[in-house]
Amino acid sequence: MSAKNSVNISFSVNGENFDDVTVPTRQHLADYLRSQGLTGTHLGCEQGACGACTIEMDGVAVRSCLVLASQANGSSITTVEGFDDEVMQKVKNNFLKHNAFQCGFCSPGMLMTTKEIISSKKKLSRDEIRSEISGNYCRCTGYQSIVDAIEESINEIN
Amino acid sequence: MKAPDFSYFEAQNIEDAIKYKSEDDEAVILAGGQSLLPALNMRLSSPSCLIDISKINNLNEIKIEGDFINIGALATHSDVMNNDLVREKYPCLVDILKMVAHAAIRNKGTHGGSIAYGDPAAELPAFAVAMDAEIVLSGLSGQRIVNAKDFYLGLFETDLKSDEILTAIRYPFLSHNQHLIFDEVCRRHGDYAMAGLMAKVELDQSKINNLDLVYFATGDKPNVAQNTARLVIDNGYDYEKLKKSLASEIDFAGDLNSSSEMKLHLATILINKILNKLER
């Protein structure tokens, strides 16, 4: 669908610069990222409830379905594809070990939320972990194993 | 689930935003967008233009001004929760914000946005009414201050004029014998409440001297239950009497979460929950 309104923006995604790209004003950031082949960012509900589209924007986790691409002008974005350092490798290994990737749909959002939990350096109880991931739906209802994986990651890394 | 088409204007300062808004009745202010963008994605709203004020400097300051704590409109929920002044002077606000959506949404959603949007199911408009907050509006002819009680007119309807932008909210400090106690019932942590209650209680020793009850997720706006509060002061908790009083005082409106009858029931038992919290 073509839009009559568009804006030109510049920002970076996973360290790569996107300079002066034209985006429709009505396009949300998740759709833009996916249109660029960054399909790790998933779209479930497009109303901020499911958490599958969570990304990091200027250092904090946000819902990319609730941010317009035009609002990303000047910002630095990291998607699940961009998290491949030693810490995130450990987290991913723990997710594998505990079978926390079941169908995989919620996984990008779960990993981004885990990243934010790990960055906060807090030692969280299982109840607190549940509260932190309360904004991420897993429709396989594999929460038990996801909490296991996050718990082990916190103990291992922080 | 895609937003309708609109144009987009990134305001560099508040004057530009006011001027632009005054020239286009159908334009809408975009701050954090955490309520507006879902509404657009669901096509509940189709503005001509979004005026993005999120890049304007100094609109996110949190500071003390006289007897008030002044929260800039663009302070995000996370900013407010992590602010030392708020944590010291208004710990109850930190607890309330924990119930507002989830971390990733609180990182983007703004205090002013929630107050200005006036969602009847949201916590902050009811909090502002219960706290007797002052809402600071800037327009073509300058600044004016409206009491939160007078700001909410109806369903998503506020006293904001077409050339005005909400720039700050000022909360008076609670005195040592005043307490803001809140509770809500919701299906999932972070979801909108099925019914919620903000109670400002003034104590004389352990006796309630004064009580303000403000409900959210019950009707078309934050609902003040004055007569019911009087009944609570005089007679304490009596389910049947209070339920009858609430039914005559508030026009309960059911939604997808709960019917109006259920909201009335929840509104009644919330009073008991508040009184129990007060005793602790």
Short mmCIF file of C-alpha atoms in Angstrom, two decimals:
data_model
loop_
_atom_site.label_atom_id
_atom_site.label_comp_id
_atom_site.label_asym_id
_atom_site.label_seq_id
_atom_site.Cartn_x
_atom_site.Cartn_y
_atom_site.Cartn_z
CA MET A 1 0.00 0.00 0.00
CA SER A 2 1.43 3.35 -0.91
CA ALA A 3 1.25 6.23 1.48
CA LYS A 4 0.96 9.80 0.40
CA ASN A 5 3.06 10.95 3.29
CA SER A 6 6.67 10.04 3.90
CA VAL A 7 9.69 11.39 5.73
CA ASN A 8 13.43 10.97 5.38
CA ILE A 9 15.30 9.73 8.42
CA SER A 10 18.78 8.58 9.48
CA PHE A 11 19.53 6.09 12.22
CA SER A 12 21.66 3.07 12.94
CA VAL A 13 20.60 -0.55 13.31
CA ASN A 14 23.00 -3.06 14.85
CA GLY A 15 25.88 -0.68 14.11
CA GLU A 16 24.97 -0.24 10.45
CA ASN A 17 24.04 3.29 9.37
CA PHE A 18 20.82 3.93 7.50
CA ASP A 19 21.28 7.41 6.05
CA ASP A 20 18.49 9.52 4.65
CA VAL A 21 16.11 6.63 4.03
CA THR A 22 12.52 7.39 3.03
CA VAL A 23 9.82 5.84 5.21
CA PRO A 24 6.03 6.21 5.06
CA THR A 25 4.90 8.23 8.08
CA ARG A 26 2.33 5.56 9.00
CA GLN A 27 4.87 2.73 9.06
CA HIS A 28 5.89 1.45 12.48
CA LEU A 29 9.49 0.59 13.16
CA ALA A 30 8.93 -3.19 13.31
CA ASP A 31 7.54 -3.19 9.77
CA TYR A 32 10.45 -1.09 8.54
CA LEU A 33 13.03 -3.39 10.16
CA ARG A 34 11.34 -6.49 8.73
CA SER A 35 11.23 -4.87 5.29
CA GLN A 36 15.01 -4.58 5.50
CA GLY A 37 15.38 -8.33 6.04
CA LEU A 38 15.68 -8.03 9.83
CA THR A 39 12.91 -10.55 10.42
CA GLY A 40 14.17 -11.57 13.87
CA THR A 41 11.85 -8.89 15.23
CA HIS A 42 8.45 -10.59 15.31
CA LEU A 43 5.00 -9.07 15.14
CA GLY A 44 2.21 -10.64 17.15
CA CYS A 45 -0.46 -8.22 18.24
CA GLU A 46 0.66 -4.78 16.98
CA GLN A 47 -0.93 -3.19 20.04
CA GLY A 48 1.84 -3.54 22.59
CA ALA A 49 0.46 -6.55 24.43
CA CYS A 50 2.51 -9.54 23.25
CA GLY A 51 6.11 -8.28 23.47
CA ALA A 52 7.41 -10.24 20.43
CA CYS A 53 8.58 -7.01 18.71
CA THR A 54 10.68 -5.75 21.64
CA ILE A 55 13.93 -4.09 20.49
CA GLU A 56 16.49 -1.81 22.11
CA MET A 57 16.34 1.87 21.18
CA ASP A 58 19.00 4.20 22.58
CA GLY A 59 19.81 1.67 25.29
CA VAL A 60 16.32 0.84 26.54
CA ALA A 61 13.83 -1.85 25.56
CA VAL A 62 10.81 -0.60 23.61
CA ARG A 63 7.98 -2.11 21.57
CA SER A 64 8.86 -1.55 17.91
CA CYS A 65 5.17 -1.84 16.92
CA LEU A 66 4.46 1.19 19.11
CA VAL A 67 7.23 3.37 17.68
CA LEU A 68 6.88 4.95 14.26
CA ALA A 69 9.86 4.51 11.96
CA SER A 70 9.88 8.33 11.66
CA GLN A 71 10.39 8.59 15.43
CA ALA A 72 13.60 6.59 15.16
CA ASN A 73 15.33 9.52 13.44
CA GLY A 74 18.74 10.02 15.06
CA SER A 75 18.51 6.95 17.26
CA SER A 76 20.63 3.87 17.69
CA ILE A 77 18.73 0.60 17.46
CA THR A 78 19.68 -2.94 18.32
CA THR A 79 17.53 -5.88 17.30
CA VAL A 80 17.83 -9.52 18.32
CA GLU A 81 20.18 -10.05 15.35
CA GLY A 82 22.55 -7.50 16.82
CA PHE A 83 22.96 -9.23 20.17
CA ASP A 84 25.71 -11.70 19.62
CA ASP A 85 28.28 -10.87 22.25
CA GLU A 86 29.60 -13.28 24.86
CA VAL A 87 26.83 -12.44 27.34
CA MET A 88 24.04 -13.08 24.86
CA GLN A 89 25.71 -16.30 23.71
CA LYS A 90 25.49 -17.51 27.30
CA VAL A 91 21.84 -16.49 27.49
CA LYS A 92 21.03 -18.27 24.21
CA ASN A 93 22.85 -21.40 25.39
CA ASN A 94 20.80 -21.37 28.57
CA PHE A 95 17.60 -20.99 26.55
CA LEU A 96 18.66 -24.03 24.47
CA LYS A 97 19.67 -26.03 27.53
CA HIS A 98 16.30 -25.48 29.24
CA ASN A 99 14.24 -25.89 26.06
CA ALA A 100 13.07 -22.28 26.37
CA PHE A 101 12.83 -21.89 22.58
CA GLN A 102 9.74 -23.96 21.88
CA CYS A 103 8.00 -22.70 18.75
CA GLY A 104 10.33 -19.69 18.78
CA PHE A 105 7.78 -16.98 18.09
CA CYS A 106 8.17 -15.17 21.40
CA SER A 107 11.92 -15.84 21.63
CA PRO A 108 13.23 -12.54 20.16
CA GLY A 109 11.13 -10.59 22.65
CA MET A 110 12.07 -12.89 25.53
CA LEU A 111 15.77 -12.52 24.65
CA MET A 112 15.50 -8.72 24.45
CA THR A 113 13.74 -8.61 27.83
CA THR A 114 16.36 -10.96 29.29
CA LYS A 115 19.04 -8.62 27.95
CA GLU A 116 17.44 -5.75 29.88
CA ILE A 117 17.19 -7.89 33.05
CA ILE A 118 20.87 -8.89 32.78
CA SER A 119 21.92 -5.26 32.13
CA SER A 120 20.14 -4.11 35.29
CA LYS A 121 22.58 -6.32 37.27
CA LYS A 122 19.82 -7.20 39.71
CA LYS A 123 19.60 -10.60 41.35
CA LEU A 124 15.98 -11.49 40.81
CA SER A 125 13.85 -14.16 42.45
CA ARG A 126 11.73 -16.43 40.25
CA ASP A 127 8.66 -14.34 41.11
CA GLU A 128 10.49 -11.18 40.10
CA ILE A 129 11.61 -12.79 36.83
CA ARG A 130 7.97 -13.67 36.14
CA SER A 131 7.01 -10.07 36.80
CA GLU A 132 9.77 -8.79 34.46
CA ILE A 133 8.61 -11.01 31.59
CA SER A 134 4.92 -10.36 32.27
CA GLY A 135 4.88 -8.19 29.14
CA ASN A 136 5.92 -11.08 26.90
CA TYR A 137 3.41 -13.70 25.83
CA CYS A 138 4.50 -17.30 25.19
CA ARG A 139 1.52 -19.09 23.65
CA CYS A 140 3.25 -22.47 24.01
CA THR A 141 2.99 -21.56 27.71
CA GLY A 142 6.63 -22.55 28.13
CA TYR A 143 7.10 -20.01 30.90
CA GLN A 144 8.57 -22.52 33.35
CA SER A 145 11.52 -23.31 31.09
CA ILE A 146 11.94 -19.65 30.11
CA VAL A 147 12.15 -18.65 33.79
CA ASP A 148 14.65 -21.52 34.31
CA ALA A 149 16.82 -20.18 31.49
CA ILE A 150 16.69 -16.58 32.70
CA GLU A 151 17.40 -17.64 36.29
CA GLU A 152 20.47 -19.60 35.25
CA SER A 153 21.64 -16.70 33.04
CA ILE A 154 21.40 -14.25 35.94
CA ASN A 155 23.33 -16.60 38.22
CA GLU A 156 25.96 -17.26 35.58
CA ILE A 157 26.51 -13.70 34.35
CA ASN A 158 25.73 -11.30 37.21
CA MET B 1 -3.62 -3.65 12.31
CA LYS B 2 -1.85 -0.90 10.37
CA ALA B 3 -2.29 2.78 11.08
CA PRO B 4 -4.18 4.97 8.60
CA ASP B 5 -2.22 7.56 6.66
CA PHE B 6 -1.27 10.84 8.32
CA SER B 7 1.36 13.50 7.95
CA TYR B 8 4.10 13.96 10.51
CA PHE B 9 5.65 17.07 12.00
CA GLU B 10 8.64 16.92 14.32
CA ALA B 11 8.38 19.98 16.60
CA GLN B 12 11.66 21.45 17.78
CA ASN B 13 10.08 23.63 20.46
CA ILE B 14 6.78 24.06 22.25
CA GLU B 15 5.90 27.28 20.36
CA ASP B 16 6.10 25.50 16.99
CA ALA B 17 3.98 22.65 18.29
CA ILE B 18 1.30 25.03 19.62
CA LYS B 19 1.24 27.02 16.39
CA TYR B 20 0.96 23.89 14.25
CA LYS B 21 -1.78 22.44 16.45
CA SER B 22 -3.78 25.69 16.45
CA GLU B 23 -3.81 25.63 12.64
CA ASP B 24 -5.03 22.05 12.29
CA ASP B 25 -8.01 20.86 14.33
CA GLU B 26 -7.48 17.26 13.26
CA ALA B 27 -3.82 17.11 14.31
CA VAL B 28 -2.87 15.11 17.39
CA ILE B 29 0.11 15.41 19.70
CA LEU B 30 2.50 12.43 19.73
CA ALA B 31 4.64 12.05 22.85
CA GLY B 32 5.51 8.45 23.82
CA GLY B 33 2.75 7.05 21.64
CA GLN B 34 2.08 4.02 23.83
CA SER B 35 -1.68 4.64 23.87
CA LEU B 36 -1.96 6.60 20.62
CA LEU B 37 -0.17 4.10 18.36
CA PRO B 38 -2.29 1.09 19.43
CA ALA B 39 -5.37 3.26 18.80
CA LEU B 40 -4.03 4.15 15.34
CA ASN B 41 -3.04 0.55 14.57
CA MET B 42 -6.58 -0.51 15.47
CA ARG B 43 -7.94 2.42 13.44
CA LEU B 44 -9.88 3.79 16.37
CA SER B 45 -8.60 7.21 15.42
CA SER B 46 -7.48 8.86 12.17
CA PRO B 47 -5.78 12.20 12.76
CA SER B 48 -4.61 14.36 9.85
CA CYS B 49 -1.19 14.84 11.37
CA LEU B 50 0.92 13.69 14.28
CA ILE B 51 2.84 16.51 15.92
CA ASP B 52 5.81 14.76 17.51
CA ILE B 53 6.85 16.68 20.65
CA SER B 54 9.15 13.94 21.97
CA LYS B 55 12.33 15.68 20.79
CA ILE B 56 11.60 18.96 22.62
CA ASN B 57 14.22 19.65 25.29
CA ASN B 58 13.53 20.22 28.98
CA LEU B 59 9.96 18.96 28.92
CA ASN B 60 10.93 15.88 30.93
CA GLU B 61 12.26 17.60 34.03
CA ILE B 62 11.12 16.51 37.48
CA LYS B 63 11.63 19.18 40.13
CA ILE B 64 10.26 20.68 43.32
CA GLU B 65 8.44 24.00 42.95
CA GLY B 66 7.25 25.40 46.28
CA ASP B 67 4.80 22.91 47.79
CA PHE B 68 4.55 20.90 44.59
CA ILE B 69 6.49 18.28 42.77
CA ASN B 70 6.46 19.29 39.11
CA ILE B 71 6.63 16.46 36.57
CA GLY B 72 7.40 17.55 33.01
CA ALA B 73 4.99 16.14 30.43
CA LEU B 74 7.65 14.13 28.59
CA ALA B 75 9.06 12.32 31.64
CA THR B 76 8.56 8.62 30.86
CA HIS B 77 7.02 6.28 33.44
CA SER B 78 10.51 4.78 33.88
CA ASP B 79 11.99 8.28 34.42
CA VAL B 80 9.40 8.97 37.13
CA MET B 81 9.84 5.58 38.85
CA ASN B 82 13.61 5.96 38.98
CA ASN B 83 13.62 9.60 40.06
CA ASP B 84 15.05 10.20 43.55
CA LEU B 85 12.66 13.08 44.35
CA VAL B 86 9.62 10.97 43.44
CA ARG B 87 10.94 7.97 45.36
CA GLU B 88 11.43 10.15 48.43
CA LYS B 89 8.31 12.36 48.31
CA TYR B 90 5.88 10.13 46.41
CA PRO B 91 6.68 6.45 46.96
CA CYS B 92 3.01 5.65 46.25
CA LEU B 93 3.42 6.93 42.68
CA VAL B 94 6.28 4.47 42.13
CA ASP B 95 4.01 1.62 43.29
CA ILE B 96 1.21 2.80 41.03
CA LEU B 97 3.49 3.01 38.00
CA LYS B 98 4.58 -0.59 38.55
CA MET B 99 0.98 -1.47 37.61
CA VAL B 100 1.12 0.57 34.38
CA ALA B 101 1.77 -1.84 31.50
CA HIS B 102 5.23 -3.41 31.26
CA ALA B 103 8.85 -2.25 31.38
CA ALA B 104 9.27 -1.81 27.61
CA ILE B 105 6.12 0.33 27.47
CA ARG B 106 7.06 2.34 30.57
CA ASN B 107 10.37 3.15 28.89
CA LYS B 108 8.52 5.07 26.19
CA GLY B 109 5.11 6.08 27.58
CA THR B 110 5.05 9.54 29.15
CA HIS B 111 3.43 10.93 32.30
CA GLY B 112 1.89 13.87 30.44
CA GLY B 113 0.67 11.64 27.64
CA SER B 114 -1.25 9.41 30.01
CA ILE B 115 -2.78 12.40 31.82
CA ALA B 116 -3.74 14.17 28.56
CA TYR B 117 -5.10 11.06 26.82
CA GLY B 118 -7.58 10.61 29.66
CA ASP B 119 -8.19 6.89 29.30
CA PRO B 120 -10.84 6.16 31.97
CA ALA B 121 -9.18 2.78 32.65
CA ALA B 122 -5.71 4.28 33.25
CA GLU B 123 -4.24 4.78 36.71
CA LEU B 124 -2.69 8.24 36.32
CA PRO B 125 -5.78 10.37 35.56
CA ALA B 126 -7.45 8.96 38.71
CA PHE B 127 -4.25 9.52 40.68
CA ALA B 128 -4.11 13.16 39.51
CA VAL B 129 -7.74 13.71 40.53
CA ALA B 130 -7.25 12.07 43.93
CA MET B 131 -4.10 14.12 44.54
CA ASP B 132 -5.77 17.40 43.55
CA ALA B 133 -3.03 17.86 40.95
CA GLU B 134 -2.64 21.01 38.87
CA ILE B 135 -2.40 20.47 35.15
CA VAL B 136 -0.28 23.00 33.28
CA LEU B 137 -1.48 23.81 29.75
CA SER B 138 0.34 26.02 27.24
CA GLY B 139 -1.47 27.66 24.35
CA LEU B 140 -1.35 30.62 21.98
CA SER B 141 -2.34 33.03 24.75
CA GLY B 142 0.13 31.64 27.27
CA GLN B 143 -0.14 29.27 30.18
CA ARG B 144 -3.11 28.27 32.30
CA ILE B 145 -3.53 25.85 35.15
CA VAL B 146 -6.53 23.55 35.53
CA ASN B 147 -7.31 21.43 38.55
CA ALA B 148 -7.34 17.74 37.63
CA LYS B 149 -10.92 17.46 38.99
CA ASP B 150 -12.07 19.93 36.32
CA PHE B 151 -9.83 18.62 33.55
CA TYR B 152 -11.69 15.37 32.77
CA LEU B 153 -15.02 16.03 31.08
CA GLY B 154 -16.05 12.67 29.63
CA LEU B 155 -14.87 9.65 27.67
CA PHE B 156 -11.38 10.60 26.39
CA GLU B 157 -12.61 14.18 26.63
CA THR B 158 -10.62 16.81 28.50
CA ASP B 159 -10.57 20.57 28.93
CA LEU B 160 -7.55 20.79 26.57
CA LYS B 161 -8.31 23.46 23.92
CA SER B 162 -7.38 22.98 20.27
CA ASP B 163 -4.33 25.25 20.55
CA GLU B 164 -3.14 23.83 23.87
CA ILE B 165 -0.51 21.30 24.87
CA LEU B 166 -0.12 19.79 28.32
CA THR B 167 3.38 20.69 29.49
CA ALA B 168 3.54 19.62 33.15
CA ILE B 169 1.62 18.15 36.09
CA ARG B 170 2.09 19.59 39.59
CA TYR B 171 1.32 17.39 42.59
CA PRO B 172 0.95 18.99 46.03
CA PHE B 173 2.89 17.22 48.79
CA LEU B 174 0.95 14.98 51.13
CA SER B 175 1.00 16.14 54.75
CA HIS B 176 2.21 13.74 57.45
CA ASN B 177 -1.31 12.50 58.27
CA GLN B 178 -2.40 12.03 54.65
CA HIS B 179 -1.96 8.79 52.74
CA LEU B 180 -2.64 7.81 49.16
CA ILE B 181 -3.66 4.17 49.04
CA PHE B 182 -4.56 2.38 45.86
CA ASP B 183 -5.63 -1.03 44.69
CA GLU B 184 -7.00 -2.55 41.51
CA VAL B 185 -8.27 -5.83 40.16
CA CYS B 186 -6.94 -6.92 36.77
CA ARG B 187 -6.77 -10.16 34.84
CA ARG B 188 -3.04 -10.03 34.15
CA HIS B 189 -0.34 -7.91 35.80
CA GLY B 190 0.11 -4.77 33.72
CA ASP B 191 -3.22 -5.01 31.93
CA TYR B 192 -5.88 -2.37 32.27
CA ALA B 193 -7.82 -2.84 35.47
CA MET B 194 -11.32 -4.31 35.64
CA ALA B 195 -11.80 -1.72 38.39
CA GLY B 196 -9.39 0.34 40.45
CA LEU B 197 -9.47 2.79 43.33
CA MET B 198 -7.28 5.68 44.48
CA ALA B 199 -8.07 6.72 48.04
CA LYS B 200 -6.65 9.80 49.72
CA VAL B 201 -7.05 9.28 53.43
CA GLU B 202 -6.52 11.85 56.16
CA LEU B 203 -6.10 10.33 59.58
CA ASP B 204 -6.55 11.73 63.07
CA GLN B 205 -4.78 9.14 65.21
CA SER B 206 -6.30 6.01 63.66
CA LYS B 207 -9.67 7.59 62.85
CA ILE B 208 -10.42 8.65 59.28
CA ASN B 209 -10.93 12.40 59.23
CA ASN B 210 -11.28 12.89 55.53
CA LEU B 211 -11.55 10.53 52.58
CA ASP B 212 -11.49 10.99 48.82
CA LEU B 213 -12.40 8.00 46.68
CA VAL B 214 -11.54 8.17 42.97
CA TYR B 215 -12.27 5.16 40.76
CA PHE B 216 -10.78 4.19 37.41
CA ALA B 217 -11.93 1.60 34.86
CA THR B 218 -15.48 2.10 36.13
CA GLY B 219 -17.07 4.78 33.95
CA ASP B 220 -16.30 7.40 31.32
CA LYS B 221 -13.63 9.25 33.35
CA PRO B 222 -12.06 9.18 36.81
CA ASN B 223 -15.14 8.80 39.02
CA VAL B 224 -15.23 10.63 42.34
CA ALA B 225 -17.45 8.93 44.95
CA GLN B 226 -18.09 11.67 47.49
CA ASN B 227 -21.24 10.35 49.18
CA THR B 228 -19.82 6.86 49.46
CA ALA B 229 -16.68 8.26 51.07
CA ARG B 230 -18.90 10.02 53.64
CA LEU B 231 -20.66 6.70 54.37
CA VAL B 232 -17.31 4.99 54.92
CA ILE B 233 -16.21 7.67 57.39
CA ASP B 234 -19.50 7.46 59.31
CA ASN B 235 -20.28 3.74 59.24
CA GLY B 236 -17.16 1.88 58.12
CA TYR B 237 -17.43 -0.98 55.63
CA ASP B 238 -20.92 -2.28 54.92
CA TYR B 239 -21.01 -4.07 51.54
CA GLU B 240 -24.72 -3.64 50.78
CA LYS B 241 -24.94 0.01 51.82
CA LEU B 242 -21.76 1.02 49.99
CA LYS B 243 -22.76 -0.89 46.86
CA LYS B 244 -26.10 0.91 46.81
CA SER B 245 -24.40 4.24 47.28
CA LEU B 246 -21.85 3.60 44.53
CA ALA B 247 -24.61 2.52 42.14
CA SER B 248 -26.41 5.82 42.66
CA GLU B 249 -23.24 7.88 42.40
CA ILE B 250 -21.33 6.36 39.45
CA ASP B 251 -22.63 5.44 36.03
CA PHE B 252 -20.79 2.12 35.71
CA ALA B 253 -19.95 1.20 32.13
CA GLY B 254 -19.05 -2.40 31.29
CA ASP B 255 -16.24 -3.23 28.89
CA LEU B 256 -14.60 -6.35 27.42
CA ASN B 257 -13.01 -7.11 30.80
CA SER B 258 -16.06 -6.94 33.02
CA SER B 259 -19.75 -6.06 33.01
CA SER B 260 -21.07 -2.98 34.79
CA GLU B 261 -22.51 -5.25 37.55
CA MET B 262 -19.11 -6.81 38.10
CA LYS B 263 -17.43 -3.40 38.18
CA LEU B 264 -19.93 -2.27 40.82
CA HIS B 265 -19.12 -5.35 42.91
CA LEU B 266 -15.37 -4.85 42.51
CA ALA B 267 -15.65 -1.12 43.27
CA THR B 268 -17.39 -2.01 46.53
CA ILE B 269 -14.91 -4.64 47.71
CA LEU B 270 -12.00 -2.37 46.74
CA ILE B 271 -13.08 -0.11 49.62
CA ASN B 272 -12.59 -3.04 51.99
CA LYS B 273 -9.18 -3.80 50.50
CA ILE B 274 -8.15 -0.17 50.94
CA LEU B 275 -9.33 -0.12 54.57
CA ASN B 276 -7.41 -3.34 55.25
CA LYS B 277 -4.26 -1.84 53.74
CA LEU B 278 -4.76 1.22 55.95
CA GLU B 279 -4.81 -0.92 59.09
CA ARG B 280 -1.49 -2.51 58.21
#
